[in-house]
């Protein structure tokens, strides 16, 4: 997984089942509340963008 979190200027590369995260070029850590909110916001934005992409590609032309 790769998710760019713009507000942190960081790329999330892995998430463990226990909630720890690993950013590019960093070790595993438990995200702070602010980091969690930034990650959730970035993920929601990506989901919206992918939804729009799917609508465009699946539309009958």
Short mmCIF file of C-alpha atoms in Angstrom, two decimals, residues 20-50:
data_model
loop_
_atom_site.label_atom_id
_atom_site.label_comp_id
_atom_site.label_asym_id
_atom_site.label_seq_id
_atom_site.Cartn_x
_atom_site.Cartn_y
_atom_site.Cartn_z
CA UNK A 20 0.75 0.60 13.87
CA UNK A 21 1.85 2.33 10.69
CA UNK A 22 5.05 2.59 8.72
CA UNK A 23 5.87 5.61 6.62
CA UNK A 24 8.40 5.56 3.80
CA UNK A 25 11.96 5.47 5.21
CA UNK A 26 10.72 5.20 8.83
CA UNK A 27 10.18 2.45 11.40
CA UNK A 28 6.87 1.13 12.67
CA UNK A 29 5.05 3.42 15.10
CA UNK A 30 1.66 3.98 16.69
CA UNK A 31 0.18 7.06 15.01
CA UNK A 32 -0.76 10.05 17.14
CA UNK A 33 -4.34 11.30 17.05
CA UNK A 34 -3.33 14.00 14.56
CA UNK A 35 -1.56 11.47 12.36
CA UNK A 36 -4.58 9.15 12.46
CA UNK A 37 -6.86 11.99 11.41
CA UNK A 38 -4.50 12.99 8.59
CA UNK A 39 -4.30 9.39 7.35
CA UNK A 40 -8.08 8.97 7.49
CA UNK A 41 -8.59 12.24 5.61
CA UNK A 42 -6.09 11.25 2.91
CA UNK A 43 -7.66 7.80 2.55
CA UNK A 44 -11.16 9.28 2.22
CA UNK A 45 -9.95 11.70 -0.45
CA UNK A 46 -8.37 8.83 -2.40
CA UNK A 47 -11.55 6.77 -2.14
CA UNK A 48 -13.56 9.66 -3.58
CA UNK A 49 -11.08 10.07 -6.42
CA UNK A 50 -11.16 6.35 -7.21
#
